[in-house]
Short mmCIF file of C-alpha atoms in Angstrom, two decimals:
data_model
loop_
_atom_site.label_atom_id
_atom_site.label_comp_id
_atom_site.label_asym_id
_atom_site.label_seq_id
_atom_site.Cartn_x
_atom_site.Cartn_y
_atom_site.Cartn_z
CA MET A 1 -14.82 17.06 -46.17
CA SER A 2 -15.49 14.57 -48.95
CA ASN A 3 -12.26 15.41 -50.45
CA VAL A 4 -10.08 14.87 -47.59
CA PHE A 5 -8.27 11.83 -46.92
CA GLN A 6 -10.27 8.98 -44.77
CA VAL A 7 -9.68 5.92 -42.83
CA THR A 8 -11.12 3.38 -44.11
CA PRO A 9 -11.86 -0.57 -43.36
CA GLU A 10 -9.68 -1.51 -46.22
CA TRP A 11 -6.82 0.27 -44.77
CA CYS A 12 -7.62 -1.42 -41.43
CA TYR A 13 -7.89 -4.72 -42.93
CA ALA A 14 -4.54 -4.28 -44.14
CA MET A 15 -3.08 -3.12 -40.59
CA ASN A 16 -4.54 -6.14 -39.28
CA ASN A 17 -3.32 -8.36 -41.83
CA ILE A 18 0.19 -7.44 -41.77
CA ASP A 19 0.33 -7.63 -37.79
CA TYR A 20 -1.32 -11.25 -38.09
CA VAL A 21 1.88 -11.90 -40.33
CA ARG A 22 4.02 -10.47 -37.71
CA HIS A 23 2.89 -12.64 -34.86
CA SER A 24 2.79 -15.70 -37.45
CA ILE A 25 6.26 -15.59 -38.19
CA GLU A 26 7.95 -17.10 -34.98
CA PRO A 27 4.83 -19.86 -34.75
CA LEU A 28 5.81 -21.03 -38.25
CA VAL A 29 9.59 -21.35 -37.79
CA GLN A 30 8.28 -23.97 -34.83
CA GLU A 31 6.03 -25.62 -37.09
CA LEU A 32 8.82 -26.12 -39.50
CA GLY A 33 10.49 -27.75 -37.08
CA VAL A 34 13.78 -25.49 -37.31
CA ALA A 35 14.82 -26.80 -34.00
CA LYS A 36 15.02 -30.43 -34.98
CA ILE A 37 16.44 -29.71 -38.46
CA VAL A 38 19.45 -28.00 -36.67
CA GLN A 39 20.08 -30.70 -33.79
CA LYS A 40 20.11 -33.35 -36.91
CA LEU A 41 22.69 -31.20 -38.55
CA ALA A 42 24.96 -31.12 -35.38
CA GLU A 43 24.57 -35.33 -35.37
CA PHE A 44 25.41 -35.60 -39.25
CA ARG A 45 27.80 -32.81 -39.70
CA SER A 46 29.15 -30.79 -36.87
CA ASP A 47 28.47 -28.55 -33.95
CA THR A 48 30.09 -25.63 -35.53
CA ALA A 49 27.61 -26.20 -38.64
CA SER A 50 24.76 -26.57 -36.55
CA GLN A 51 25.44 -23.08 -34.69
CA HIS A 52 26.44 -21.35 -37.86
CA CYS A 53 22.98 -22.87 -39.11
CA GLU A 54 20.95 -21.90 -36.23
CA GLN A 55 22.49 -18.07 -36.37
CA THR A 56 21.75 -17.84 -39.84
CA LEU A 57 18.20 -19.05 -39.42
CA LYS A 58 17.52 -16.52 -36.28
CA GLY A 59 19.05 -13.77 -38.59
CA VAL A 60 16.48 -14.61 -41.22
CA VAL A 61 13.68 -14.37 -38.84
CA ALA A 62 14.61 -11.31 -37.19
CA ASN A 63 15.12 -9.67 -40.44
CA ALA A 64 11.50 -11.29 -41.06
CA ASN A 65 10.23 -9.75 -38.18
CA ASP A 66 11.87 -6.19 -38.71
CA THR A 67 10.64 -5.98 -42.26
CA VAL A 68 6.90 -6.73 -41.38
CA SER A 69 6.91 -4.46 -38.27
CA ASN A 70 8.78 -1.55 -40.47
CA LYS A 71 5.89 -2.04 -43.12
CA LEU A 72 3.30 -1.94 -40.23
CA ILE A 73 4.82 1.68 -39.15
CA ASP A 74 4.97 2.93 -42.98
CA LEU A 75 1.30 2.01 -43.47
CA ILE A 76 0.72 4.04 -40.20
CA LEU A 77 2.75 6.52 -40.85
CA ASN A 78 1.56 6.85 -44.38
CA ALA A 79 -2.21 7.23 -43.24
CA ILE A 80 -1.52 9.71 -40.52
CA ASN A 81 0.82 12.01 -43.16
CA LYS A 82 -2.27 12.13 -45.18
CA MET A 83 -4.55 13.19 -42.25
CA LEU A 84 -1.97 15.86 -40.64
CA PRO A 85 -2.58 18.21 -43.46
CA VAL A 86 -6.16 18.15 -42.82
CA ILE A 87 -5.92 18.42 -38.87
CA GLU A 88 -3.47 21.40 -39.45
CA LYS A 89 -5.84 23.12 -41.69
CA LEU A 90 -9.00 22.79 -39.71
CA LEU A 91 -6.89 23.43 -36.64
CA LEU A 92 -5.48 26.77 -38.02
CA GLU A 93 -9.19 27.63 -39.14
CA GLY A 94 -10.60 26.96 -35.66
CA ILE A 95 -7.80 29.11 -33.86
CA GLU A 96 -8.50 31.99 -36.09
CA PHE A 97 -12.27 31.76 -36.16
CA GLU A 98 -12.52 31.39 -32.50
CA ILE A 99 -13.34 28.20 -30.29
CA ASP A 100 -17.16 28.40 -31.28
CA SER A 101 -16.30 28.16 -35.00
CA LYS A 102 -17.75 25.31 -37.14
CA SER A 103 -13.82 24.38 -37.97
CA LEU A 104 -13.54 23.06 -34.62
CA ASP A 105 -16.54 20.78 -34.94
CA LYS A 106 -15.27 19.69 -38.23
CA LEU A 107 -12.15 18.64 -36.90
CA MET A 108 -13.34 16.59 -34.02
CA THR A 109 -16.02 15.10 -36.30
CA TYR A 110 -12.82 14.25 -38.84
CA LEU A 111 -11.01 12.71 -35.76
CA ASP A 112 -14.12 11.02 -34.43
CA ASN A 113 -14.88 9.43 -37.73
CA SER A 114 -11.17 8.27 -38.03
CA LEU A 115 -11.23 6.54 -34.66
CA VAL A 116 -14.38 5.00 -34.94
CA THR A 117 -13.65 3.45 -38.14
CA MET A 118 -10.24 2.16 -36.45
CA ARG A 119 -11.59 1.25 -33.23
CA ASN A 120 -14.20 -0.73 -35.14
CA GLN A 121 -11.99 -2.85 -37.55
CA LEU A 122 -8.54 -2.88 -35.72
CA ASN A 123 -7.69 -5.37 -33.29
CA PRO A 124 -7.12 -3.70 -29.98
CA ASP A 125 -3.40 -3.72 -29.93
CA ASN A 126 -2.98 -1.92 -33.27
CA PHE A 127 -5.77 0.69 -32.24
CA GLN A 128 -3.48 1.54 -29.19
CA ARG A 129 -0.60 1.69 -31.44
CA VAL A 130 -2.32 3.98 -33.99
CA LEU A 131 -4.22 6.21 -31.34
CA GLY A 132 -0.79 6.64 -29.51
CA ILE A 133 0.96 7.82 -32.95
CA ILE A 134 -1.93 10.10 -34.01
CA TRP A 135 -1.71 11.69 -30.57
CA ASN A 136 1.90 12.47 -30.54
CA SER A 137 1.33 13.83 -34.10
CA VAL A 138 -1.29 16.24 -33.19
CA SER A 139 0.47 17.29 -30.44
CA PHE A 140 3.81 17.89 -31.96
CA LYS A 141 1.65 20.01 -34.98
CA VAL A 142 0.11 22.02 -32.01
CA GLU A 143 3.57 22.73 -30.60
CA ASN A 144 4.98 23.65 -34.07
CA ILE A 145 2.03 26.11 -34.50
CA THR A 146 2.88 27.50 -31.29
CA LEU A 147 6.44 28.00 -32.16
CA SER A 148 6.07 29.61 -35.29
CA SER A 149 3.12 31.76 -34.06
CA LEU A 150 5.39 32.94 -31.20
CA ASN A 151 8.29 33.69 -33.98
CA GLN A 152 5.09 35.75 -36.21
CA LYS A 153 4.22 37.74 -32.90
CA LYS A 154 0.69 36.63 -32.56
CA PRO A 155 -1.16 38.34 -29.74
CA PRO A 156 -2.04 36.82 -26.65
CA GLN A 157 -5.78 36.14 -27.69
CA PHE A 158 -4.45 33.80 -30.56
CA PHE A 159 -2.93 31.57 -28.18
CA LYS A 160 -6.00 31.63 -26.06
CA HIS A 161 -8.00 30.20 -28.74
CA LEU A 162 -5.01 27.40 -29.35
CA LEU A 163 -5.01 26.50 -25.84
CA LYS A 164 -8.60 25.99 -25.76
CA ILE A 165 -8.48 23.77 -28.73
CA PHE A 166 -5.41 21.96 -27.09
CA ASP A 167 -7.50 21.23 -23.90
CA VAL A 168 -10.32 19.78 -26.08
CA LEU A 169 -7.79 17.49 -27.91
CA ILE A 170 -6.26 16.24 -24.43
CA GLU A 171 -9.88 15.46 -23.47
CA PHE A 172 -10.50 13.79 -26.83
CA PHE A 173 -7.36 11.56 -26.68
CA ASN A 174 -7.71 11.34 -22.95
CA GLU A 175 -4.09 12.14 -22.61
CA SER A 176 -2.69 13.36 -19.69
CA ASN A 177 1.03 12.72 -19.36
CA ASP A 178 3.53 15.01 -17.95
CA GLU A 179 5.00 16.21 -21.25
CA ALA A 180 1.50 17.27 -22.12
CA GLN A 181 0.52 18.94 -19.01
CA GLU A 182 4.32 20.71 -19.31
CA PHE A 183 3.45 21.94 -22.64
CA ARG A 184 -0.15 22.94 -21.65
CA LYS A 185 1.25 25.52 -18.96
CA SER A 186 3.61 26.97 -21.43
CA LEU A 187 0.54 27.79 -23.67
CA GLU A 188 -1.21 28.96 -20.93
CA LEU A 189 1.16 31.61 -20.23
CA TYR A 190 1.54 32.71 -23.98
CA SER A 191 -2.65 33.22 -23.91
CA LEU A 192 -2.40 35.43 -20.80
CA SER A 193 -2.59 39.36 -20.98
CA THR A 194 0.73 41.12 -19.87
CA ASP A 195 -1.29 42.38 -16.63
CA GLU A 196 -2.16 38.68 -15.68
CA LEU A 197 1.57 37.53 -16.50
CA ILE A 198 2.75 40.10 -14.13
CA HIS A 199 0.63 39.36 -11.44
CA ARG A 200 1.71 35.41 -11.70
CA TYR A 201 5.03 36.89 -11.58
CA HIS A 202 4.52 38.18 -8.25
CA VAL A 203 2.05 35.49 -6.81
CA GLN A 204 5.54 33.31 -7.56
CA GLN A 205 7.62 35.68 -5.77
CA CYS A 206 5.30 35.77 -2.74
CA ARG A 207 5.16 31.88 -2.74
CA ARG A 208 9.14 31.96 -2.99
CA GLY A 209 9.32 34.44 -0.18
CA GLN A 210 7.14 32.35 2.35
CA GLY A 211 9.29 29.06 1.74
CA GLN A 212 12.63 30.64 1.94
CA SER A 213 15.26 29.85 4.24
CA ASN A 214 17.42 32.10 6.17
CA GLU A 215 20.36 30.91 3.93
CA ASP A 216 18.67 32.01 0.65
CA SER A 217 21.08 34.58 -0.93
CA ASN A 218 18.04 37.03 -2.10
CA GLY A 219 16.58 37.08 1.17
CA ASP A 220 18.92 38.69 3.16
CA CYS A 221 17.48 42.42 2.97
CA GLY A 222 16.05 42.26 6.36
CA GLN A 223 12.84 41.65 7.98
CA LEU A 224 9.45 43.58 8.04
CA THR A 225 7.09 42.99 10.88
CA ILE A 226 3.45 44.08 10.77
CA ARG A 227 -0.01 43.72 12.06
CA ALA A 228 -2.75 43.35 10.07
CA MET A 229 -7.01 42.70 10.08
CA ILE A 230 -10.02 42.80 8.02
CA LEU A 231 -13.17 44.08 9.16
CA LYS A 232 -15.35 42.74 6.65
CA ASN A 233 -18.84 44.54 7.75
CA GLN A 234 -16.92 47.70 7.66
CA GLY A 235 -15.21 47.07 4.29
CA LEU A 236 -11.96 48.16 5.97
CA LEU A 237 -8.36 46.68 6.01
CA LYS A 238 -6.01 47.70 9.08
CA ILE A 239 -2.41 47.39 8.68
CA GLU A 240 0.02 48.50 11.20
CA ILE A 241 3.65 48.70 10.08
CA MET A 242 5.68 48.15 13.07
CA ASN A 243 9.24 47.92 12.17
CA CYS A 244 12.33 46.91 10.08
CA ARG A 245 15.27 44.76 11.14
CA SER A 246 18.35 44.36 9.61
CA LEU A 247 18.01 46.28 6.59
CA LYS A 248 21.06 46.93 4.10
CA PRO A 249 22.76 50.05 4.46
CA VAL A 250 22.48 52.32 1.73
CA ASP A 251 24.18 55.26 2.38
CA SER A 252 27.72 55.89 2.66
CA ASP A 253 27.59 56.34 6.35
CA GLY A 254 26.34 52.56 6.53
CA ASN A 255 22.80 54.02 7.41
CA CYS A 256 19.66 54.60 5.00
CA ASP A 257 16.62 56.37 5.45
CA PRO A 258 13.93 53.92 5.01
CA TYR A 259 9.94 54.10 4.26
CA VAL A 260 7.58 51.61 3.42
CA LYS A 261 5.13 51.78 0.71
CA ILE A 262 1.93 49.47 0.35
CA ASN A 263 0.78 48.54 -3.00
CA PHE A 264 -2.28 46.25 -3.90
CA LEU A 265 -1.82 43.84 -6.81
CA PRO A 266 -3.08 42.97 -9.15
CA GLU A 267 -2.98 46.92 -9.94
CA ASP A 268 -5.85 46.68 -12.17
CA LYS A 269 -8.17 45.36 -9.37
CA PHE A 270 -7.58 47.80 -7.08
CA LEU A 271 -7.49 51.23 -9.06
CA ASN A 272 -9.29 53.08 -6.62
CA ALA A 273 -7.37 51.76 -3.50
CA THR A 274 -5.29 53.79 -1.11
CA LYS A 275 -1.67 53.44 -1.53
CA PRO A 276 -0.22 54.68 1.71
CA ARG A 277 3.24 55.27 2.73
CA THR A 278 4.91 55.45 6.07
CA LYS A 279 6.89 58.40 7.23
CA VAL A 280 10.75 58.17 6.59
CA GLN A 281 12.91 57.06 9.47
CA LYS A 282 16.16 58.79 9.70
CA LYS A 283 19.70 56.93 9.64
CA THR A 284 18.89 53.69 10.99
CA LEU A 285 18.98 49.91 9.82
CA TYR A 286 16.20 49.27 12.58
CA PRO A 287 13.38 51.53 11.60
CA LEU A 288 10.54 51.95 14.26
CA PHE A 289 7.37 53.23 12.26
CA ASP A 290 4.60 52.25 14.36
CA GLU A 291 2.12 53.77 12.00
CA THR A 292 -1.46 52.24 11.26
CA PHE A 293 -3.39 52.76 7.82
CA GLN A 294 -7.06 51.78 7.21
CA ILE A 295 -7.73 50.92 3.60
CA VAL A 296 -11.40 51.00 2.16
CA LEU A 297 -11.82 47.83 -0.01
CA THR A 298 -14.78 46.44 -1.74
CA ASN A 299 -15.81 42.56 -0.46
CA ASP A 300 -14.79 41.45 -4.18
CA GLN A 301 -11.60 43.26 -3.57
CA MET A 302 -10.98 41.07 -0.35
CA ASP A 303 -12.15 38.02 -2.02
CA LEU A 304 -10.28 38.03 -4.79
CA LYS A 305 -8.30 34.85 -5.77
CA ASP A 306 -4.76 35.42 -5.10
CA ALA A 307 -5.09 39.00 -3.98
CA LEU A 308 -1.58 40.54 -2.57
CA ILE A 309 -0.17 43.38 -0.59
CA GLN A 310 3.12 44.21 -1.75
CA PHE A 311 5.24 45.98 0.86
CA VAL A 312 8.41 47.96 -0.64
CA ILE A 313 10.83 49.39 1.50
CA LYS A 314 13.07 52.31 -0.05
CA ASP A 315 15.72 54.85 0.95
CA GLN A 316 14.40 58.39 0.71
CA ASP A 317 17.59 60.31 -1.18
CA PHE A 318 16.67 64.25 -1.48
CA LEU A 319 19.46 64.83 -3.95
CA GLY A 320 18.60 61.92 -6.44
CA LYS A 321 16.34 58.82 -6.63
CA ASN A 322 14.77 56.82 -3.92
CA ALA A 323 16.93 53.32 -3.64
CA PHE A 324 15.08 50.24 -3.50
CA ILE A 325 15.94 47.82 -0.28
CA GLY A 326 13.76 45.10 -0.40
CA GLU A 327 10.17 44.24 -0.74
CA SER A 328 7.75 41.52 0.55
CA PHE A 329 4.43 40.23 -0.37
CA LEU A 330 1.36 39.00 1.97
CA PHE A 331 -1.74 37.13 0.32
CA MET A 332 -5.11 38.91 1.43
CA ASN A 333 -6.26 35.16 2.49
CA ARG A 334 -3.90 34.83 5.16
CA ILE A 335 -5.23 38.47 6.96
CA LYS A 336 -7.70 37.42 9.75
CA ILE A 337 -11.45 38.49 9.16
CA ALA A 338 -11.83 39.96 12.76
CA LYS A 339 -15.11 41.06 14.51
CA ASP A 340 -15.96 44.31 14.83
CA SER A 341 -15.07 44.26 18.54
CA GLU A 342 -11.33 43.08 18.21
CA LYS A 343 -8.59 45.38 18.24
CA LEU A 344 -5.64 45.53 15.72
CA MET A 345 -3.03 45.18 18.91
CA ASP A 346 -4.66 41.87 19.73
CA MET A 347 -3.57 40.63 16.15
CA GLU A 348 -0.44 38.32 15.86
CA GLN A 349 2.39 39.78 14.34
CA ILE A 350 3.50 38.82 11.15
CA HIS A 351 7.11 38.57 10.17
CA MET A 352 8.22 38.88 6.58
CA LYS A 353 11.60 38.68 4.94
CA LEU A 354 12.74 41.18 2.75
CA ALA A 355 14.28 40.58 -0.59
CA LYS A 356 14.90 41.66 -3.85
CA PRO A 357 13.23 40.31 -7.07
CA GLY A 358 14.20 37.10 -8.39
CA SER A 359 16.27 36.86 -11.31
CA GLY A 360 13.79 34.95 -12.99
CA ASN A 361 16.50 32.45 -14.70
CA ASP A 362 14.47 29.81 -13.72
CA SER A 363 11.03 31.56 -14.22
CA LYS A 364 8.95 30.52 -17.36
CA ILE A 365 6.86 33.61 -16.41
CA TRP A 366 9.62 36.02 -16.51
CA ASP A 367 10.82 34.73 -19.57
CA VAL A 368 7.38 34.86 -21.37
CA ILE A 369 7.36 38.73 -20.55
CA GLU A 370 10.56 39.71 -21.47
CA GLN A 371 10.09 37.87 -24.55
CA ARG A 372 6.90 39.96 -24.95
CA SER A 373 8.75 43.04 -24.11
CA LEU A 374 11.05 42.46 -27.08
CA SER A 375 8.75 40.67 -29.61
CA LEU A 376 5.38 42.60 -29.31
CA ASN A 377 7.11 45.99 -28.34
CA ASP A 378 4.62 45.62 -25.35
CA LYS A 379 5.19 49.11 -23.22
CA LYS A 380 3.58 47.70 -19.84
CA ALA A 381 5.66 44.60 -20.10
CA LYS A 382 9.10 46.78 -21.21
CA GLU A 383 8.27 49.07 -18.10
CA PHE A 384 8.15 45.86 -15.68
CA ILE A 385 11.19 44.16 -16.93
CA LYS A 386 13.08 47.53 -16.64
CA ARG A 387 11.76 48.29 -13.37
CA GLN A 388 12.69 44.53 -11.93
CA LYS A 389 16.04 44.64 -13.39
CA THR A 390 16.68 47.69 -11.50
CA ARG A 391 15.76 46.32 -8.20
CA MET A 392 17.57 43.66 -8.59
CA GLY A 393 21.00 45.38 -8.71
#
């Protein structure tokens, strides 16, 4: 680190001196009695001459202020431009060699030493000014690294390291503005595995479904009614699929042959869980299923944060592929944990709107999955995007 640019006390003195000159210009004008000179000029010459002189002097003062301010900014930017290559080098080393590497320690030590010198030597206004510019430069550098890394098709693990470093920088600079938080959200998505991204997409769909009004265009696929309860002592989830209403017709005769398939998400956490489906109800848009299923689950699965139950309604076609009608999601933690003595028939009915998957046009999660399916040739992402687009119709 001995050969890299270091902020020195002399640089800080120069900053303070230039800033002192900037703040001294207006008092100097007053001390010189410029206002009296202008007034006397009006008395001995004319008001026009006086006004012309006053405007000229104001222009000179404004230009002097601008010149000194620009010199101050040039001095700051010159120092920061010398710091940035060091910061970028240590940033990249910290990402490549993971969060516990010495490179990250070197980066934080370098920043800390520079800021300690500035804080001790600069006046408060200049220190805050420099601190803000350094943060903007560092965060901009992280954004550039992110964009170039996306173009280079870096894996999620790379962005996971970058996210950890960005969090350290946010804490170090004590920055929590909206712009930084918005970028952090994007960086976090890039750091997730494809399984995690897909689950976040489903969670988002579930939350949108819960807040959906009757006028929502993609919520007009009908309604599903169920009952459910958890018997934790027995490790059981009981679900009664009761009925559907106002399903969209699929067959040419204006009917459909619907059935309900139950899935548990995220899939990788429920690999051993049974995924039941109802019997097919023939030629109806108002099917009565009245089927009850008992699914064995572990306590970890029942307690899993953001665990979802997905209900997929399809039309059975004996001559072709079963057609997607609609889907709905239910958070596992919305289901009542019942006593062993309680009955499923006593549970409150849950009415869920059926919808097709969201188009994803306003979803950053969708964009990241789609980007991954193309740039990283991710098979799981490809299959997901293909399936969802088919269901969107």
